Amino acid sequence: MSVQRKGVPAVAPRFSDLAGDQPAWMDSILKGDCVAALERLPKNSVDLVFADPPYNLQLGGDLLRPDQSKVDACDDHWDQFASFEAYDAFTRAWLMAVRRVLKPDGGIWVIGSYHNIFRVGSILQDLGFWILNDVVWLKSNPMPNFRGKRFTNAHETLIWASPSKDAKYTFNYEALKTFNDDLQMRSDWHLPLCTGAERLKDAEGQKVHPTQKPESLLYRVLLSSSKPGDVVLDPFFGTGTTGAVAKKLGRHFVGVEREQAYIDAATARIAEVEPAAPASLSVTKGKRAAPRVPFGNLLEAGLLHPGATLTCPKGKFKASVRADGSLASGEHTGSIHKVGALLQGQDACNGWTYWHIEQNGAKVPIDALRQIFRLRRPAA
Amino acid sequence: MSVQRKGVPAVAPRFSDLAGDQPAWMDSILKGDCVAALERLPKNSVDLVFADPPYNLQLGGDLLRPDQSKVDACDDHWDQFASFEAYDAFTRAWLMAVRRVLKPDGGIWVIGSYHNIFRVGSILQDLGFWILNDVVWLKSNPMPNFRGKRFTNAHETLIWASPSKDAKYTFNYEALKTFNDDLQMRSDWHLPLCTGAERLKDAEGQKVHPTQKPESLLYRVLLSSSKPGDVVLDPFFGTGTTGAVAKKLGRHFVGVEREQAYIDAATARIAEVEPAAPASLSVTKGKRAAPRVPFGNLLEAGLLHPGATLTCPKGKFKASVRADGSLASGEHTGSIHKVGALLQGQDACNGWTYWHIEQNGAKVPIDALRQIFRLRRPAA
DNA sequence: TTTTGGAGTGAATCCCTCG
DNA sequence: TCGAGGGATTCACTCCAAA
């Protein structure tokens, strides 16, 4: 596949099926230096950042394979820094620029290797970002260590952070759990490198970008920590993996990139992406997203009657329902939660799952009645 | 097992079967602050350092499990620091003290989590240490994320470094390769937590140390980067896992520890260690069943797309695939297994064999896609 | 003697809305 | 802004008691 399309504008065409009026920078690639280009975005305009900054690889001479063929190392000039101080200054600058455009309840991901990730992590913390997780991308097919002098470097590290300690960041917990066969998603992600047809090649068959990330990685990043319609910024856009996956998943993107060749490749690539149907983008949500149902509503709706008797799971405690939706059990009165907690001598209790009622000879948690109520009266 | 042995001296008896004339500090535990105690060691006297410094966790209030029981947090005073600056100063001080006693061709390992490891890594680099690898310890049985607000924190990070860029460090490449079924040892190590009989308990059955590391981890560290007879320093000795494994593997140890209770426990523990031929590796080589493949992986890998339609064997039920790997069929949403069970009115259902997709005019169970996935990505 | 079920636990930066 | 209160939230493994 050739990506050398002459005359493609630096700003990719917006895809129109997502929204009506959009600022000019939406779903486009800004050409230029990261810090300068970000000044063209308004403050608090971005929901999520994914950044794959230069790794500051400090390679000595050429690396040879056992058969003496040369390893195609990442020795591009943009990856060279004179010192740790220079790299730190660069990192601080782009992180501060990103911070300005990131919403207070947004999120940021940065990927790196041991060459740079410790600098990035420290500076994130120094700037007041709050680390939520570090995630390790385990490569199922890493490059072996040809000289046998170290362990095979089989992973990279991602840092997920919010702009401040008390930010209300997005995390699609239930969706990720469903994704992972009903088990919590862990901080270790086993994914293959970007190879084969997914890897962009130029007319000569050479890879267009030395560190193109797999779409599977971005899929998981965007699915976990953004919502459909969100704006995702990638300040080191490269060949646009972030943009391609964002478009596929119904998110907006903004990219910043200095090299025209990468911009051309990314623009062509993203144009070919088919967005998923909006309906398939809705994602499993937990109980927290369901509308709150006051217990008293069950009485109003006739699903329960004043005077009904509730029991705890083991039948040890009983309580009777009062007309105002409170419970009475001996001396204790109060909400379903409070009475449950008091009887058990605990600080808290989820009354919906604790209290049961007998129906057709079986004990059913009152949460089942709540579900019936919600079905009868959707979006109450 | 009780480790409360009164009258045990702070300095453990040397074990005499390793060498003849030894300095007094060899195979002993130095009591006191790390920096001060290290002044008692000569310059260039240590071959390898393993350090498990405080992580500076910065925990908030109590954390309760879903069953309302309290998580036994690591809230010891030694893990409290006023600020990142204070933690950095502490880190710089002990690393400089360690650097003095470490031989120019020695090595150092430091373990940490995202709370502290970025500070440690940056300071290592600033002090001129040369990072050789970062290694991730993947926990097979981590503590879950009880509130569902983040990814399960399922790993810790180790940094392996030499004192300078051109150090001739020790790396037993062939030994590790043999250890690892004739494959290069990778930078991801899958090991269980320290639990069961290995975990030191006091007379009341409480764990002696909140963060005791598994011997399997130290086994791999010492096997890979030290030689028999080497001196291994652990400046945060705790209950002496480093010393126990060093003795087992025929290495000398020096520990530094402030708390007398830990010193007592470690001394008793190490006294019971039999220096043995390494035949006890079986714990780290758990047999590999067919790797579990979450349904979501098929989406990431592009074998299925959001919006695809699945059907049951008889074509009676249809469901559409959503971006998070859940299915939607009428009112029902959830995992492939859950939705299959709901539609059939059963308690359980194997979604892999139940759901089919049309390919080239034929209905194929999605299990076929899973097999393709496994072939493409062995040992995911 | 063997199997089954329940309780316990591990370095954790772990809620959110409303008045 | 703060406090009160509703109510949501767990995986792998070990040990011990019970069957």
PDB file of N, CA and C in Angstrom, chain B residues 73-140:
ATOM      1  N   ALA B  73      -4.115  -2.769  55.227  1.00  0.00           N
ATOM      2  CA  ALA B  73      -3.252  -1.926  54.397  1.00  0.00           C
ATOM      3  C   ALA B  73      -1.846  -1.838  54.962  1.00  0.00           C
ATOM      4  N   CYS B  74      -0.934  -1.461  54.086  1.00  0.00           N
ATOM      5  CA  CYS B  74       0.442  -1.182  54.512  1.00  0.00           C
ATOM      6  C   CYS B  74       0.502   0.278  54.941  1.00  0.00           C
ATOM      7  N   ASP B  75       0.228   0.524  56.229  1.00  0.00           N
ATOM      8  CA  ASP B  75       0.197   1.906  56.710  1.00  0.00           C
ATOM      9  C   ASP B  75       1.293   2.149  57.749  1.00  0.00           C
ATOM     10  N   ASP B  76       2.361   1.372  57.653  1.00  0.00           N
ATOM     11  CA  ASP B  76       3.438   1.511  58.632  1.00  0.00           C
ATOM     12  C   ASP B  76       4.121   2.872  58.500  1.00  0.00           C
ATOM     13  N   HIS B  77       4.677   3.325  59.614  1.00  0.00           N
ATOM     14  CA  HIS B  77       5.274   4.668  59.636  1.00  0.00           C
ATOM     15  C   HIS B  77       6.422   4.784  58.649  1.00  0.00           C
ATOM     16  N   TRP B  78       7.126   3.678  58.417  1.00  0.00           N
ATOM     17  CA  TRP B  78       8.287   3.762  57.526  1.00  0.00           C
ATOM     18  C   TRP B  78       7.891   3.988  56.070  1.00  0.00           C
ATOM     19  N   ASP B  79       6.615   3.898  55.784  1.00  0.00           N
ATOM     20  CA  ASP B  79       6.195   4.143  54.398  1.00  0.00           C
ATOM     21  C   ASP B  79       5.633   5.553  54.203  1.00  0.00           C
ATOM     22  N   GLN B  80       5.738   6.382  55.239  1.00  0.00           N
ATOM     23  CA  GLN B  80       5.146   7.719  55.157  1.00  0.00           C
ATOM     24  C   GLN B  80       6.203   8.764  54.820  1.00  0.00           C
ATOM     25  N   PHE B  81       5.941   9.536  53.804  1.00  0.00           N
ATOM     26  CA  PHE B  81       6.821  10.646  53.445  1.00  0.00           C
ATOM     27  C   PHE B  81       5.974  11.897  53.251  1.00  0.00           C
ATOM     28  N   ALA B  82       6.564  13.042  53.559  1.00  0.00           N
ATOM     29  CA  ALA B  82       5.794  14.286  53.553  1.00  0.00           C
ATOM     30  C   ALA B  82       5.500  14.739  52.134  1.00  0.00           C
ATOM     31  N   SER B  83       6.357  14.428  51.189  1.00  0.00           N
ATOM     32  CA  SER B  83       6.225  14.965  49.840  1.00  0.00           C
ATOM     33  C   SER B  83       7.099  14.157  48.892  1.00  0.00           C
ATOM     34  N   PHE B  84       6.903  14.397  47.604  1.00  0.00           N
ATOM     35  CA  PHE B  84       7.799  13.774  46.627  1.00  0.00           C
ATOM     36  C   PHE B  84       9.237  14.216  46.858  1.00  0.00           C
ATOM     37  N   GLU B  85       9.417  15.485  47.228  1.00  0.00           N
ATOM     38  CA  GLU B  85      10.770  15.988  47.469  1.00  0.00           C
ATOM     39  C   GLU B  85      11.448  15.187  48.584  1.00  0.00           C
ATOM     40  N   ALA B  86      10.685  14.962  49.667  1.00  0.00           N
ATOM     41  CA  ALA B  86      11.256  14.205  50.782  1.00  0.00           C
ATOM     42  C   ALA B  86      11.602  12.787  50.333  1.00  0.00           C
ATOM     43  N   TYR B  87      10.718  12.196  49.537  1.00  0.00           N
ATOM     44  CA  TYR B  87      10.992  10.832  49.069  1.00  0.00           C
ATOM     45  C   TYR B  87      12.209  10.809  48.147  1.00  0.00           C
ATOM     46  N   ASP B  88      12.315  11.817  47.290  1.00  0.00           N
ATOM     47  CA  ASP B  88      13.469  11.899  46.386  1.00  0.00           C
ATOM     48  C   ASP B  88      14.773  12.035  47.167  1.00  0.00           C
ATOM     49  N   ALA B  89      14.758  12.890  48.199  1.00  0.00           N
ATOM     50  CA  ALA B  89      15.975  13.085  49.001  1.00  0.00           C
ATOM     51  C   ALA B  89      16.373  11.774  49.677  1.00  0.00           C
ATOM     52  N   PHE B  90      15.386  11.096  50.225  1.00  0.00           N
ATOM     53  CA  PHE B  90      15.635   9.789  50.846  1.00  0.00           C
ATOM     54  C   PHE B  90      16.243   8.819  49.833  1.00  0.00           C
ATOM     55  N   THR B  91      15.642   8.789  48.643  1.00  0.00           N
ATOM     56  CA  THR B  91      16.098   7.849  47.615  1.00  0.00           C
ATOM     57  C   THR B  91      17.524   8.160  47.168  1.00  0.00           C
ATOM     58  N   ARG B  92      17.781   9.439  46.951  1.00  0.00           N
ATOM     59  CA  ARG B  92      19.117   9.835  46.514  1.00  0.00           C
ATOM     60  C   ARG B  92      20.161   9.454  47.564  1.00  0.00           C
ATOM     61  N   ALA B  93      19.797   9.643  48.828  1.00  0.00           N
ATOM     62  CA  ALA B  93      20.754   9.365  49.908  1.00  0.00           C
ATOM     63  C   ALA B  93      21.110   7.879  49.961  1.00  0.00           C
ATOM     64  N   TRP B  94      20.111   7.011  49.927  1.00  0.00           N
ATOM     65  CA  TRP B  94      20.467   5.588  50.068  1.00  0.00           C
ATOM     66  C   TRP B  94      21.138   5.064  48.805  1.00  0.00           C
ATOM     67  N   LEU B  95      20.751   5.612  47.637  1.00  0.00           N
ATOM     68  CA  LEU B  95      21.404   5.138  46.413  1.00  0.00           C
ATOM     69  C   LEU B  95      22.873   5.560  46.373  1.00  0.00           C
ATOM     70  N   MET B  96      23.175   6.750  46.876  1.00  0.00           N
ATOM     71  CA  MET B  96      24.572   7.176  46.902  1.00  0.00           C
ATOM     72  C   MET B  96      25.383   6.346  47.886  1.00  0.00           C
ATOM     73  N   ALA B  97      24.765   6.020  49.017  1.00  0.00           N
ATOM     74  CA  ALA B  97      25.461   5.167  49.986  1.00  0.00           C
ATOM     75  C   ALA B  97      25.713   3.776  49.399  1.00  0.00           C
ATOM     76  N   VAL B  98      24.738   3.273  48.678  1.00  0.00           N
ATOM     77  CA  VAL B  98      24.868   1.961  48.052  1.00  0.00           C
ATOM     78  C   VAL B  98      25.958   1.987  46.978  1.00  0.00           C
ATOM     79  N   ARG B  99      25.984   3.068  46.239  1.00  0.00           N
ATOM     80  CA  ARG B  99      26.937   3.197  45.140  1.00  0.00           C
ATOM     81  C   ARG B  99      28.383   3.084  45.633  1.00  0.00           C
ATOM     82  N   ARG B 100      28.643   3.603  46.819  1.00  0.00           N
ATOM     83  CA  ARG B 100      30.001   3.579  47.344  1.00  0.00           C
ATOM     84  C   ARG B 100      30.460   2.145  47.612  1.00  0.00           C
ATOM     85  N   VAL B 101      29.576   1.325  48.151  1.00  0.00           N
ATOM     86  CA  VAL B 101      30.002  -0.024  48.527  1.00  0.00           C
ATOM     87  C   VAL B 101      29.895  -1.010  47.363  1.00  0.00           C
ATOM     88  N   LEU B 102      29.243  -0.604  46.284  1.00  0.00           N
ATOM     89  CA  LEU B 102      29.040  -1.510  45.146  1.00  0.00           C
ATOM     90  C   LEU B 102      30.286  -1.510  44.244  1.00  0.00           C
ATOM     91  N   LYS B 103      30.697  -2.693  43.840  1.00  0.00           N
ATOM     92  CA  LYS B 103      31.846  -2.809  42.940  1.00  0.00           C
ATOM     93  C   LYS B 103      31.517  -2.185  41.583  1.00  0.00           C
ATOM     94  N   PRO B 104      32.516  -1.664  40.874  1.00  0.00           N
ATOM     95  CA  PRO B 104      32.258  -1.010  39.585  1.00  0.00           C
ATOM     96  C   PRO B 104      31.605  -1.939  38.565  1.00  0.00           C
ATOM     97  N   ASP B 105      31.841  -3.228  38.670  1.00  0.00           N
ATOM     98  CA  ASP B 105      31.225  -4.171  37.743  1.00  0.00           C
ATOM     99  C   ASP B 105      30.065  -4.928  38.391  1.00  0.00           C
ATOM    100  N   GLY B 106      29.511  -4.360  39.443  1.00  0.00           N
ATOM    101  CA  GLY B 106      28.389  -5.000  40.123  1.00  0.00           C
ATOM    102  C   GLY B 106      27.062  -4.655  39.467  1.00  0.00           C
ATOM    103  N   GLY B 107      26.002  -4.994  40.157  1.00  0.00           N
ATOM    104  CA  GLY B 107      24.670  -4.707  39.635  1.00  0.00           C
ATOM    105  C   GLY B 107      23.732  -4.317  40.760  1.00  0.00           C
ATOM    106  N   ILE B 108      22.623  -3.691  40.392  1.00  0.00           N
ATOM    107  CA  ILE B 108      21.631  -3.311  41.395  1.00  0.00           C
ATOM    108  C   ILE B 108      20.230  -3.564  40.863  1.00  0.00           C
ATOM    109  N   TRP B 109      19.399  -4.083  41.733  1.00  0.00           N
ATOM    110  CA  TRP B 109      17.977  -4.260  41.449  1.00  0.00           C
ATOM    111  C   TRP B 109      17.182  -3.426  42.450  1.00  0.00           C
ATOM    112  N   VAL B 110      16.164  -2.737  41.973  1.00  0.00           N
ATOM    113  CA  VAL B 110      15.228  -2.041  42.866  1.00  0.00           C
ATOM    114  C   VAL B 110      13.821  -2.415  42.433  1.00  0.00           C
ATOM    115  N   ILE B 111      12.980  -2.723  43.411  1.00  0.00           N
ATOM    116  CA  ILE B 111      11.586  -3.060  43.097  1.00  0.00           C
ATOM    117  C   ILE B 111      10.670  -1.971  43.616  1.00  0.00           C
ATOM    118  N   GLY B 112       9.600  -1.714  42.878  1.00  0.00           N
ATOM    119  CA  GLY B 112       8.637  -0.699  43.309  1.00  0.00           C
ATOM    120  C   GLY B 112       7.352  -0.768  42.510  1.00  0.00           C
ATOM    121  N   SER B 113       6.443   0.117  42.835  1.00  0.00           N
ATOM    122  CA  SER B 113       5.172   0.221  42.132  1.00  0.00           C
ATOM    123  C   SER B 113       5.077   1.618  41.527  1.00  0.00           C
ATOM    124  N   TYR B 114       3.974   1.903  40.869  1.00  0.00           N
ATOM    125  CA  TYR B 114       3.893   3.196  40.191  1.00  0.00           C
ATOM    126  C   TYR B 114       3.945   4.360  41.166  1.00  0.00           C
ATOM    127  N   HIS B 115       3.778   4.085  42.449  1.00  0.00           N
ATOM    128  CA  HIS B 115       3.845   5.174  43.417  1.00  0.00           C
ATOM    129  C   HIS B 115       5.250   5.737  43.532  1.00  0.00           C
ATOM    130  N   ASN B 116       6.235   4.872  43.411  1.00  0.00           N
ATOM    131  CA  ASN B 116       7.612   5.313  43.662  1.00  0.00           C
ATOM    132  C   ASN B 116       8.600   4.984  42.556  1.00  0.00           C
ATOM    133  N   ILE B 117       8.258   4.060  41.657  1.00  0.00           N
ATOM    134  CA  ILE B 117       9.301   3.513  40.783  1.00  0.00           C
ATOM    135  C   ILE B 117       9.803   4.545  39.773  1.00  0.00           C
ATOM    136  N   PHE B 118       8.944   5.518  39.425  1.00  0.00           N
ATOM    137  CA  PHE B 118       9.393   6.531  38.473  1.00  0.00           C
ATOM    138  C   PHE B 118      10.397   7.471  39.129  1.00  0.00           C
ATOM    139  N   ARG B 119      10.186   7.760  40.416  1.00  0.00           N
ATOM    140  CA  ARG B 119      11.183   8.567  41.144  1.00  0.00           C
ATOM    141  C   ARG B 119      12.504   7.803  41.192  1.00  0.00           C
ATOM    142  N   VAL B 120      12.429   6.533  41.570  1.00  0.00           N
ATOM    143  CA  VAL B 120      13.641   5.722  41.717  1.00  0.00           C
ATOM    144  C   VAL B 120      14.387   5.628  40.390  1.00  0.00           C
ATOM    145  N   GLY B 121      13.653   5.354  39.318  1.00  0.00           N
ATOM    146  CA  GLY B 121      14.303   5.196  38.019  1.00  0.00           C
ATOM    147  C   GLY B 121      14.992   6.471  37.569  1.00  0.00           C
ATOM    148  N   SER B 122      14.317   7.605  37.735  1.00  0.00           N
ATOM    149  CA  SER B 122      14.924   8.869  37.334  1.00  0.00           C
ATOM    150  C   SER B 122      16.191   9.159  38.131  1.00  0.00           C
ATOM    151  N   ILE B 123      16.129   8.925  39.433  1.00  0.00           N
ATOM    152  CA  ILE B 123      17.292   9.235  40.272  1.00  0.00           C
ATOM    153  C   ILE B 123      18.437   8.286  39.949  1.00  0.00           C
ATOM    154  N   LEU B 124      18.132   7.028  39.696  1.00  0.00           N
ATOM    155  CA  LEU B 124      19.175   6.096  39.251  1.00  0.00           C
ATOM    156  C   LEU B 124      19.897   6.666  38.030  1.00  0.00           C
ATOM    157  N   GLN B 125      19.114   7.113  37.056  1.00  0.00           N
ATOM    158  CA  GLN B 125      19.730   7.664  35.841  1.00  0.00           C
ATOM    159  C   GLN B 125      20.521   8.929  36.158  1.00  0.00           C
ATOM    160  N   ASP B 126      19.948   9.790  37.002  1.00  0.00           N
ATOM    161  CA  ASP B 126      20.652  11.036  37.343  1.00  0.00           C
ATOM    162  C   ASP B 126      21.991  10.757  38.020  1.00  0.00           C
ATOM    163  N   LEU B 127      22.047   9.668  38.800  1.00  0.00           N
ATOM    164  CA  LEU B 127      23.290   9.355  39.515  1.00  0.00           C
ATOM    165  C   LEU B 127      24.277   8.599  38.630  1.00  0.00           C
ATOM    166  N   GLY B 128      23.916   8.369  37.376  1.00  0.00           N
ATOM    167  CA  GLY B 128      24.862   7.743  36.462  1.00  0.00           C
ATOM    168  C   GLY B 128      24.746   6.236  36.367  1.00  0.00           C
ATOM    169  N   PHE B 129      23.791   5.661  37.114  1.00  0.00           N
ATOM    170  CA  PHE B 129      23.554   4.232  36.914  1.00  0.00           C
ATOM    171  C   PHE B 129      23.055   4.022  35.487  1.00  0.00           C
ATOM    172  N   TRP B 130      23.291   2.850  34.944  1.00  0.00           N
ATOM    173  CA  TRP B 130      22.904   2.536  33.577  1.00  0.00           C
ATOM    174  C   TRP B 130      21.847   1.430  33.612  1.00  0.00           C
ATOM    175  N   ILE B 131      20.641   1.761  33.194  1.00  0.00           N
ATOM    176  CA  ILE B 131      19.563   0.782  33.290  1.00  0.00           C
ATOM    177  C   ILE B 131      19.746  -0.297  32.232  1.00  0.00           C
ATOM    178  N   LEU B 132      19.709  -1.553  32.661  1.00  0.00           N
ATOM    179  CA  LEU B 132      19.904  -2.676  31.751  1.00  0.00           C
ATOM    180  C   LEU B 132      18.562  -3.246  31.297  1.00  0.00           C
ATOM    181  N   ASN B 133      17.628  -3.335  32.202  1.00  0.00           N
ATOM    182  CA  ASN B 133      16.274  -3.785  31.885  1.00  0.00           C
ATOM    183  C   ASN B 133      15.334  -3.214  32.938  1.00  0.00           C
ATOM    184  N   ASP B 134      14.082  -3.035  32.569  1.00  0.00           N
ATOM    185  CA  ASP B 134      13.056  -3.043  33.597  1.00  0.00           C
ATOM    186  C   ASP B 134      12.308  -4.360  33.439  1.00  0.00           C
ATOM    187  N   VAL B 135      11.994  -4.953  34.553  1.00  0.00           N
ATOM    188  CA  VAL B 135      11.366  -6.271  34.571  1.00  0.00           C
ATOM    189  C   VAL B 135      10.042  -6.129  35.297  1.00  0.00           C
ATOM    190  N   VAL B 136       8.986  -6.700  34.753  1.00  0.00           N
ATOM    191  CA  VAL B 136       7.711  -6.637  35.462  1.00  0.00           C
ATOM    192  C   VAL B 136       7.395  -7.981  36.100  1.00  0.00           C
ATOM    193  N   TRP B 137       7.105  -7.911  37.391  1.00  0.00           N
ATOM    194  CA  TRP B 137       6.648  -9.093  38.113  1.00  0.00           C
ATOM    195  C   TRP B 137       5.132  -9.122  38.000  1.00  0.00           C
ATOM    196  N   LEU B 138       4.611 -10.073  37.233  1.00  0.00           N
ATOM    197  CA  LEU B 138       3.170 -10.206  37.045  1.00  0.00           C
ATOM    198  C   LEU B 138       2.641 -11.170  38.095  1.00  0.00           C
ATOM    199  N   LYS B 139       1.728 -10.677  38.905  1.00  0.00           N
ATOM    200  CA  LYS B 139       1.224 -11.476  40.011  1.00  0.00           C
ATOM    201  C   LYS B 139       0.072 -12.347  39.512  1.00  0.00           C
ATOM    202  N   SER B 140       0.196 -13.643  39.754  1.00  0.00           N
ATOM    203  CA  SER B 140      -0.880 -14.527  39.317  1.00  0.00           C
ATOM    204  C   SER B 140      -2.109 -14.369  40.209  1.00  0.00           C
TER     205      SER B 140
END
